[in-house]
Amino acid sequence: KNEVEQSPQNLTAQEGEFITINCSYSVGISALHWLQQHPGGGIVSLFMLSSGKKKHGRLIATINIQEKHSSLHITASHPRDSAVYICAVREGGATNKLIFGTGTLLAVQP
Amino acid sequence: DAGITQSPRYKITETGRQVTLMCHQTWSHSYMFWYRQDLGHGLRLIYYSAAADITDKGEVPDGYVVSRSKTENFPLTLESATRSQTSVYFCASRGQGLGFYEQYFGPGTRLTVT
């Protein structure tokens, strides 16, 4: 069993829909990251959070440390949101290495 | 240019050949990382470096060699390439200390071993 599980693996939505991507993890962490990878490969960081909720534009990330679960929400989805969304958890310790989920492929259709 | 760059962006090589992938960052970040990305797997850590001349193995180090003689460069060498090393390779870097936990990724190198 992977230490970081994402669901769904694939998601197709219509423009304007509210989207939720889930991430569950089984290890102790110091923080959780959400990343976005567009076609063509570039990976950018969206959020880093260790508790509660963060919002940036139409994106909202939440984390429940007790339940070892995080969600990424996209409100009013747009075709330009189409990408792979990756959850990664940061281990504690000196190196703070990341453990990655396998990603959720989102396609938003106009 | 500022940021983190990788070269080459695409590489095709034959089984048994030595290949070196380059990574360069301009932020003077202490930490640098090499990952590979394959279908069905998340990004997997190959090697990382906490500073110049300090490197350590990640999750999948076999068949790879790294060095870090300068802070800004972190080359990854496949000593004798195998087909199983066909993958997309990402380099990343981050600073050291509290508040410097975000990793910045290079654009990736798509490597095909025939």
PDB file of C-alpha atoms in Angstrom:
ATOM      1  CA  LYS A   1       0.000   0.000   0.000  1.00  0.00           C
ATOM      2  CA  ASN A   2       1.343   3.421  -0.961  1.00  0.00           C
ATOM      3  CA  GLU A   3       2.042   5.813   1.866  1.00  0.00           C
ATOM      4  CA  VAL A   4       0.205   8.548  -0.033  1.00  0.00           C
ATOM      5  CA  GLU A   5      -3.016   7.714  -1.837  1.00  0.00           C
ATOM      6  CA  GLN A   6      -4.921  10.079  -4.104  1.00  0.00           C
ATOM      7  CA  SER A   7      -8.432   9.796  -5.440  1.00  0.00           C
ATOM      8  CA  PRO A   8      -9.721   9.838  -8.017  1.00  0.00           C
ATOM      9  CA  GLN A   9      -6.896   8.910 -10.379  1.00  0.00           C
ATOM     10  CA  ASN A  10      -8.740  10.481 -13.298  1.00  0.00           C
ATOM     11  CA  LEU A  11     -11.420  13.138 -13.279  1.00  0.00           C
ATOM     12  CA  THR A  12     -13.363  14.742 -16.089  1.00  0.00           C
ATOM     13  CA  ALA A  13     -15.475  17.798 -15.350  1.00  0.00           C
ATOM     14  CA  GLN A  14     -17.491  20.364 -17.227  1.00  0.00           C
ATOM     15  CA  GLU A  15     -16.419  23.972 -17.128  1.00  0.00           C
ATOM     16  CA  GLY A  16     -17.834  25.701 -14.075  1.00  0.00           C
ATOM     17  CA  GLU A  17     -18.108  22.592 -11.908  1.00  0.00           C
ATOM     18  CA  PHE A  18     -16.786  22.372  -8.352  1.00  0.00           C
ATOM     19  CA  ILE A  19     -13.963  19.843  -8.168  1.00  0.00           C
ATOM     20  CA  THR A  20     -12.563  17.925  -5.223  1.00  0.00           C
ATOM     21  CA  ILE A  21      -9.387  15.848  -5.211  1.00  0.00           C
ATOM     22  CA  ASN A  22      -8.579  13.802  -2.131  1.00  0.00           C
ATOM     23  CA  CYS A  23      -5.321  12.729  -0.537  1.00  0.00           C
ATOM     24  CA  SER A  24      -4.866  10.263   2.318  1.00  0.00           C
ATOM     25  CA  TYR A  25      -1.588   9.366   3.913  1.00  0.00           C
ATOM     26  CA  SER A  26      -0.423   6.781   6.416  1.00  0.00           C
ATOM     27  CA  VAL A  27       2.787   8.290   7.802  1.00  0.00           C
ATOM     28  CA  GLY A  28       3.534  11.015  10.278  1.00  0.00           C
ATOM     29  CA  ILE A  29       4.137  14.282   8.517  1.00  0.00           C
ATOM     30  CA  SER A  30       5.257  17.800   9.231  1.00  0.00           C
ATOM     31  CA  ALA A  31       3.318  19.276   6.290  1.00  0.00           C
ATOM     32  CA  LEU A  32       1.504  18.457   3.080  1.00  0.00           C
ATOM     33  CA  HIS A  33       2.055  19.942  -0.364  1.00  0.00           C
ATOM     34  CA  TRP A  34      -0.204  20.202  -3.370  1.00  0.00           C
ATOM     35  CA  LEU A  35       1.511  20.521  -6.740  1.00  0.00           C
ATOM     36  CA  GLN A  36       0.295  21.052 -10.272  1.00  0.00           C
ATOM     37  CA  GLN A  37       1.839  19.523 -13.380  1.00  0.00           C
ATOM     38  CA  HIS A  38       0.703  20.819 -16.745  1.00  0.00           C
ATOM     39  CA  PRO A  39       0.986  18.952 -20.047  1.00  0.00           C
ATOM     40  CA  GLY A  40       4.566  19.491 -21.088  1.00  0.00           C
ATOM     41  CA  GLY A  41       5.741  18.551 -17.638  1.00  0.00           C
ATOM     42  CA  GLY A  42       6.482  21.597 -15.509  1.00  0.00           C
ATOM     43  CA  ILE A  43       5.696  21.114 -11.806  1.00  0.00           C
ATOM     44  CA  VAL A  44       4.721  24.047  -9.625  1.00  0.00           C
ATOM     45  CA  SER A  45       3.816  24.235  -5.982  1.00  0.00           C
ATOM     46  CA  LEU A  46       0.250  25.300  -5.206  1.00  0.00           C
ATOM     47  CA  PHE A  47       0.009  24.956  -1.455  1.00  0.00           C
ATOM     48  CA  MET A  48       1.989  23.923   1.561  1.00  0.00           C
ATOM     49  CA  LEU A  49      -0.060  23.386   4.695  1.00  0.00           C
ATOM     50  CA  SER A  50       0.230  21.786   8.089  1.00  0.00           C
ATOM     51  CA  SER A  51      -3.201  22.598   9.491  1.00  0.00           C
ATOM     52  CA  GLY A  52      -6.561  24.071   8.580  1.00  0.00           C
ATOM     53  CA  LYS A  53      -7.233  25.625   5.231  1.00  0.00           C
ATOM     54  CA  LYS A  54      -5.567  27.803   2.617  1.00  0.00           C
ATOM     55  CA  LYS A  55      -7.091  29.626  -0.316  1.00  0.00           C
ATOM     56  CA  HIS A  56      -5.545  31.064  -3.440  1.00  0.00           C
ATOM     57  CA  GLY A  57      -7.910  32.384  -6.056  1.00  0.00           C
ATOM     58  CA  ARG A  58     -10.261  29.553  -7.034  1.00  0.00           C
ATOM     59  CA  LEU A  59      -8.163  26.933  -5.280  1.00  0.00           C
ATOM     60  CA  ILE A  60      -8.754  25.817  -1.700  1.00  0.00           C
ATOM     61  CA  ALA A  61      -6.731  23.244   0.213  1.00  0.00           C
ATOM     62  CA  THR A  62      -7.718  21.722   3.522  1.00  0.00           C
ATOM     63  CA  ILE A  63      -6.033  19.267   5.825  1.00  0.00           C
ATOM     64  CA  ASN A  64      -7.230  17.182   8.760  1.00  0.00           C
ATOM     65  CA  ILE A  65      -4.166  15.989  10.632  1.00  0.00           C
ATOM     66  CA  GLN A  66      -6.098  13.653  12.923  1.00  0.00           C
ATOM     67  CA  GLU A  67      -7.726  11.885   9.987  1.00  0.00           C
ATOM     68  CA  LYS A  68      -4.561  12.049   7.843  1.00  0.00           C
ATOM     69  CA  HIS A  69      -6.511  13.481   4.959  1.00  0.00           C
ATOM     70  CA  SER A  70      -6.339  16.511   2.706  1.00  0.00           C
ATOM     71  CA  SER A  71      -8.539  17.832  -0.056  1.00  0.00           C
ATOM     72  CA  LEU A  72      -7.905  20.200  -2.936  1.00  0.00           C
ATOM     73  CA  HIS A  73     -10.958  22.042  -4.217  1.00  0.00           C
ATOM     74  CA  ILE A  74     -11.307  24.005  -7.423  1.00  0.00           C
ATOM     75  CA  THR A  75     -14.279  26.319  -7.663  1.00  0.00           C
ATOM     76  CA  ALA A  76     -15.734  27.400 -11.008  1.00  0.00           C
ATOM     77  CA  SER A  77     -13.399  25.094 -12.913  1.00  0.00           C
ATOM     78  CA  HIS A  78     -11.972  26.203 -16.255  1.00  0.00           C
ATOM     79  CA  PRO A  79     -10.284  24.283 -19.084  1.00  0.00           C
ATOM     80  CA  ARG A  80      -6.970  25.891 -18.127  1.00  0.00           C
ATOM     81  CA  ASP A  81      -7.211  23.989 -14.810  1.00  0.00           C
ATOM     82  CA  SER A  82      -6.644  20.775 -16.766  1.00  0.00           C
ATOM     83  CA  ALA A  83      -3.478  19.258 -15.337  1.00  0.00           C
ATOM     84  CA  VAL A  84      -2.176  16.561 -13.045  1.00  0.00           C
ATOM     85  CA  TYR A  85      -2.552  17.461  -9.370  1.00  0.00           C
ATOM     86  CA  ILE A  86      -0.059  15.842  -7.051  1.00  0.00           C
ATOM     87  CA  CYS A  87      -0.223  15.467  -3.300  1.00  0.00           C
ATOM     88  CA  ALA A  88       3.051  15.118  -1.412  1.00  0.00           C
ATOM     89  CA  VAL A  89       3.694  14.751   2.292  1.00  0.00           C
ATOM     90  CA  ARG A  90       6.780  16.069   3.994  1.00  0.00           C
ATOM     91  CA  GLU A  91       8.463  13.817   6.472  1.00  0.00           C
ATOM     92  CA  GLY A  92       9.966  15.349   9.551  1.00  0.00           C
ATOM     93  CA  GLY A  93      13.652  15.232  10.342  1.00  0.00           C
ATOM     94  CA  ALA A  94      16.629  17.082   8.938  1.00  0.00           C
ATOM     95  CA  THR A  95      16.054  16.491   5.260  1.00  0.00           C
ATOM     96  CA  ASN A  96      12.272  16.946   5.168  1.00  0.00           C
ATOM     97  CA  LYS A  97      11.969  14.645   2.202  1.00  0.00           C
ATOM     98  CA  LEU A  98       8.748  14.508   0.203  1.00  0.00           C
ATOM     99  CA  ILE A  99       6.694  11.381  -0.453  1.00  0.00           C
ATOM    100  CA  PHE A 100       4.479  11.790  -3.503  1.00  0.00           C
ATOM    101  CA  GLY A 101       1.106  10.432  -4.481  1.00  0.00           C
ATOM    102  CA  THR A 102       0.612   9.178  -8.030  1.00  0.00           C
ATOM    103  CA  GLY A 103      -1.382  12.202  -9.075  1.00  0.00           C
ATOM    104  CA  THR A 104      -4.896  12.975 -10.268  1.00  0.00           C
ATOM    105  CA  LEU A 105      -5.361  13.731 -13.946  1.00  0.00           C
ATOM    106  CA  LEU A 106      -8.020  16.425 -14.305  1.00  0.00           C
ATOM    107  CA  ALA A 107      -9.617  17.315 -17.615  1.00  0.00           C
ATOM    108  CA  VAL A 108     -12.045  20.227 -17.665  1.00  0.00           C
ATOM    109  CA  GLN A 109     -14.143  20.334 -20.790  1.00  0.00           C
ATOM    110  CA  PRO A 110     -15.598  23.577 -22.167  1.00  0.00           C
TER     111      PRO A 110
ATOM    112  CA  ASP B   1      18.536  32.925 -16.603  1.00  0.00           C
ATOM    113  CA  ALA B   2      17.377  32.766 -13.025  1.00  0.00           C
ATOM    114  CA  GLY B   3      15.777  29.623 -11.653  1.00  0.00           C
ATOM    115  CA  ILE B   4      16.414  25.958 -12.084  1.00  0.00           C
ATOM    116  CA  THR B   5      17.288  24.474 -15.434  1.00  0.00           C
ATOM    117  CA  GLN B   6      17.891  20.994 -16.752  1.00  0.00           C
ATOM    118  CA  SER B   7      19.735  19.792 -19.809  1.00  0.00           C
ATOM    119  CA  PRO B   8      19.199  18.128 -22.107  1.00  0.00           C
ATOM    120  CA  ARG B   9      15.395  18.297 -22.203  1.00  0.00           C
ATOM    121  CA  TYR B  10      15.196  15.177 -24.354  1.00  0.00           C
ATOM    122  CA  LYS B  11      17.700  12.378 -24.738  1.00  0.00           C
ATOM    123  CA  ILE B  12      17.687   9.075 -26.553  1.00  0.00           C
ATOM    124  CA  THR B  13      20.507   6.685 -25.770  1.00  0.00           C
ATOM    125  CA  GLU B  14      21.358   3.046 -26.168  1.00  0.00           C
ATOM    126  CA  THR B  15      21.533   0.372 -23.520  1.00  0.00           C
ATOM    127  CA  GLY B  16      24.944   0.290 -21.865  1.00  0.00           C
ATOM    128  CA  ARG B  17      25.923   3.865 -22.608  1.00  0.00           C
ATOM    129  CA  GLN B  18      26.791   6.392 -19.949  1.00  0.00           C
ATOM    130  CA  VAL B  19      24.481   9.390 -19.770  1.00  0.00           C
ATOM    131  CA  THR B  20      24.725  12.526 -17.653  1.00  0.00           C
ATOM    132  CA  LEU B  21      21.765  14.754 -16.924  1.00  0.00           C
ATOM    133  CA  MET B  22      22.567  18.262 -15.792  1.00  0.00           C
ATOM    134  CA  CYS B  23      20.801  20.422 -13.243  1.00  0.00           C
ATOM    135  CA  HIS B  24      21.659  24.037 -12.472  1.00  0.00           C
ATOM    136  CA  GLN B  25      20.038  26.465 -10.027  1.00  0.00           C
ATOM    137  CA  THR B  26      20.750  30.129  -9.482  1.00  0.00           C
ATOM    138  CA  TRP B  27      19.254  30.595  -6.004  1.00  0.00           C
ATOM    139  CA  SER B  28      22.191  29.135  -4.036  1.00  0.00           C
ATOM    140  CA  HIS B  29      19.752  26.676  -2.507  1.00  0.00           C
ATOM    141  CA  SER B  30      21.362  24.211  -0.125  1.00  0.00           C
ATOM    142  CA  TYR B  31      19.231  21.214  -0.992  1.00  0.00           C
ATOM    143  CA  MET B  32      18.962  19.637  -4.416  1.00  0.00           C
ATOM    144  CA  PHE B  33      17.037  16.535  -5.428  1.00  0.00           C
ATOM    145  CA  TRP B  34      16.750  14.157  -8.357  1.00  0.00           C
ATOM    146  CA  TYR B  35      13.450  12.386  -8.993  1.00  0.00           C
ATOM    147  CA  ARG B  36      12.160  10.065 -11.655  1.00  0.00           C
ATOM    148  CA  GLN B  37       8.539  10.017 -12.759  1.00  0.00           C
ATOM    149  CA  ASP B  38       6.980   6.886 -14.216  1.00  0.00           C
ATOM    150  CA  LEU B  39       3.392   5.916 -15.005  1.00  0.00           C
ATOM    151  CA  GLY B  40       1.740   4.321 -12.005  1.00  0.00           C
ATOM    152  CA  HIS B  41       4.296   5.735  -9.597  1.00  0.00           C
ATOM    153  CA  GLY B  42       4.547   9.035  -7.908  1.00  0.00           C
ATOM    154  CA  LEU B  43       7.750  10.991  -8.187  1.00  0.00           C
ATOM    155  CA  ARG B  44      10.461   8.861  -6.636  1.00  0.00           C
ATOM    156  CA  LEU B  45      13.604  10.219  -5.080  1.00  0.00           C
ATOM    157  CA  ILE B  46      16.844   8.971  -6.605  1.00  0.00           C
ATOM    158  CA  TYR B  47      19.455  11.038  -4.762  1.00  0.00           C
ATOM    159  CA  TYR B  48      19.572  14.254  -2.836  1.00  0.00           C
ATOM    160  CA  SER B  49      22.213  16.650  -1.644  1.00  0.00           C
ATOM    161  CA  ALA B  50      22.157  18.838   1.443  1.00  0.00           C
ATOM    162  CA  ALA B  51      25.134  20.953   0.369  1.00  0.00           C
ATOM    163  CA  ALA B  52      28.198  20.840  -1.845  1.00  0.00           C
ATOM    164  CA  ASP B  53      30.050  17.556  -1.392  1.00  0.00           C
ATOM    165  CA  ILE B  54      27.194  16.068   0.670  1.00  0.00           C
ATOM    166  CA  THR B  55      24.969  13.579  -1.118  1.00  0.00           C
ATOM    167  CA  ASP B  56      22.766  10.719  -0.007  1.00  0.00           C
ATOM    168  CA  LYS B  57      20.652   7.972  -1.519  1.00  0.00           C
ATOM    169  CA  GLY B  58      16.927   8.234  -1.952  1.00  0.00           C
ATOM    170  CA  GLU B  59      14.369   5.558  -2.648  1.00  0.00           C
ATOM    171  CA  VAL B  60      15.684   4.285  -6.021  1.00  0.00           C
ATOM    172  CA  PRO B  61      19.451   4.975  -6.278  1.00  0.00           C
ATOM    173  CA  ASP B  62      20.652   1.803  -8.020  1.00  0.00           C
ATOM    174  CA  GLY B  63      22.309   2.468 -11.368  1.00  0.00           C
ATOM    175  CA  TYR B  64      22.766   6.185 -10.729  1.00  0.00           C
ATOM    176  CA  VAL B  65      25.669   8.304  -9.539  1.00  0.00           C
ATOM    177  CA  VAL B  66      25.616  11.927  -8.414  1.00  0.00           C
ATOM    178  CA  SER B  67      28.141  14.545  -7.489  1.00  0.00           C
ATOM    179  CA  ARG B  68      27.966  18.082  -6.212  1.00  0.00           C
ATOM    180  CA  SER B  69      31.223  19.945  -6.368  1.00  0.00           C
ATOM    181  CA  LYS B  70      29.484  23.332  -6.649  1.00  0.00           C
ATOM    182  CA  THR B  71      26.334  24.470  -4.862  1.00  0.00           C
ATOM    183  CA  GLU B  72      24.570  25.395  -8.095  1.00  0.00           C
ATOM    184  CA  ASN B  73      25.116  22.151 -10.024  1.00  0.00           C
ATOM    185  CA  PHE B  74      23.878  18.643  -9.343  1.00  0.00           C
ATOM    186  CA  PRO B  75      24.543  16.252 -12.237  1.00  0.00           C
ATOM    187  CA  LEU B  76      22.997  12.790 -12.388  1.00  0.00           C
ATOM    188  CA  THR B  77      24.903  10.063 -14.227  1.00  0.00           C
ATOM    189  CA  LEU B  78      23.553   6.767 -15.455  1.00  0.00           C
ATOM    190  CA  GLU B  79      26.720   4.705 -15.555  1.00  0.00           C
ATOM    191  CA  SER B  80      25.378   2.025 -17.905  1.00  0.00           C
ATOM    192  CA  ALA B  81      21.890   2.877 -19.057  1.00  0.00           C
ATOM    193  CA  THR B  82      19.190   0.203 -19.013  1.00  0.00           C
ATOM    194  CA  ARG B  83      15.711   0.229 -20.554  1.00  0.00           C
ATOM    195  CA  SER B  84      14.200   0.361 -17.071  1.00  0.00           C
ATOM    196  CA  GLN B  85      15.780   3.792 -16.694  1.00  0.00           C
ATOM    197  CA  THR B  86      13.580   5.184 -19.443  1.00  0.00           C
ATOM    198  CA  SER B  87      11.711   7.867 -17.545  1.00  0.00           C
ATOM    199  CA  VAL B  88      11.195  11.567 -17.029  1.00  0.00           C
ATOM    200  CA  TYR B  89      13.758  12.982 -14.633  1.00  0.00           C
ATOM    201  CA  PHE B  90      13.130  16.051 -12.506  1.00  0.00           C
ATOM    202  CA  CYS B  91      15.621  18.044 -10.551  1.00  0.00           C
ATOM    203  CA  ALA B  92      14.440  20.204  -7.655  1.00  0.00           C
ATOM    204  CA  SER B  93      15.970  22.526  -5.102  1.00  0.00           C
ATOM    205  CA  ARG B  94      15.041  24.265  -1.881  1.00  0.00           C
ATOM    206  CA  GLY B  95      16.622  26.439   0.725  1.00  0.00           C
ATOM    207  CA  GLN B  96      17.662  25.411   4.206  1.00  0.00           C
ATOM    208  CA  GLY B  97      16.055  26.261   7.494  1.00  0.00           C
ATOM    209  CA  LEU B  98      12.622  27.104   8.787  1.00  0.00           C
ATOM    210  CA  GLY B  99      10.318  28.434   6.111  1.00  0.00           C
ATOM    211  CA  PHE B 100      12.341  27.062   3.213  1.00  0.00           C
ATOM    212  CA  TYR B 101      10.427  23.863   2.628  1.00  0.00           C
ATOM    213  CA  GLU B 102       8.967  24.529  -0.807  1.00  0.00           C
ATOM    214  CA  GLN B 103      10.762  22.665  -3.536  1.00  0.00           C
ATOM    215  CA  TYR B 104      11.253  24.269  -6.945  1.00  0.00           C
ATOM    216  CA  PHE B 105      11.296  21.914  -9.883  1.00  0.00           C
ATOM    217  CA  GLY B 106      13.186  22.022 -13.128  1.00  0.00           C
ATOM    218  CA  PRO B 107      11.369  21.451 -16.427  1.00  0.00           C
ATOM    219  CA  GLY B 108      12.352  17.785 -16.618  1.00  0.00           C
ATOM    220  CA  THR B 109      14.438  15.610 -18.924  1.00  0.00           C
ATOM    221  CA  ARG B 110      12.710  12.915 -20.930  1.00  0.00           C
ATOM    222  CA  LEU B 111      15.160  10.034 -21.301  1.00  0.00           C
ATOM    223  CA  THR B 112      14.599   7.079 -23.594  1.00  0.00           C
ATOM    224  CA  VAL B 113      16.920   4.097 -23.434  1.00  0.00           C
ATOM    225  CA  THR B 114      16.674   1.836 -26.496  1.00  0.00           C
TER     226      THR B 114
END
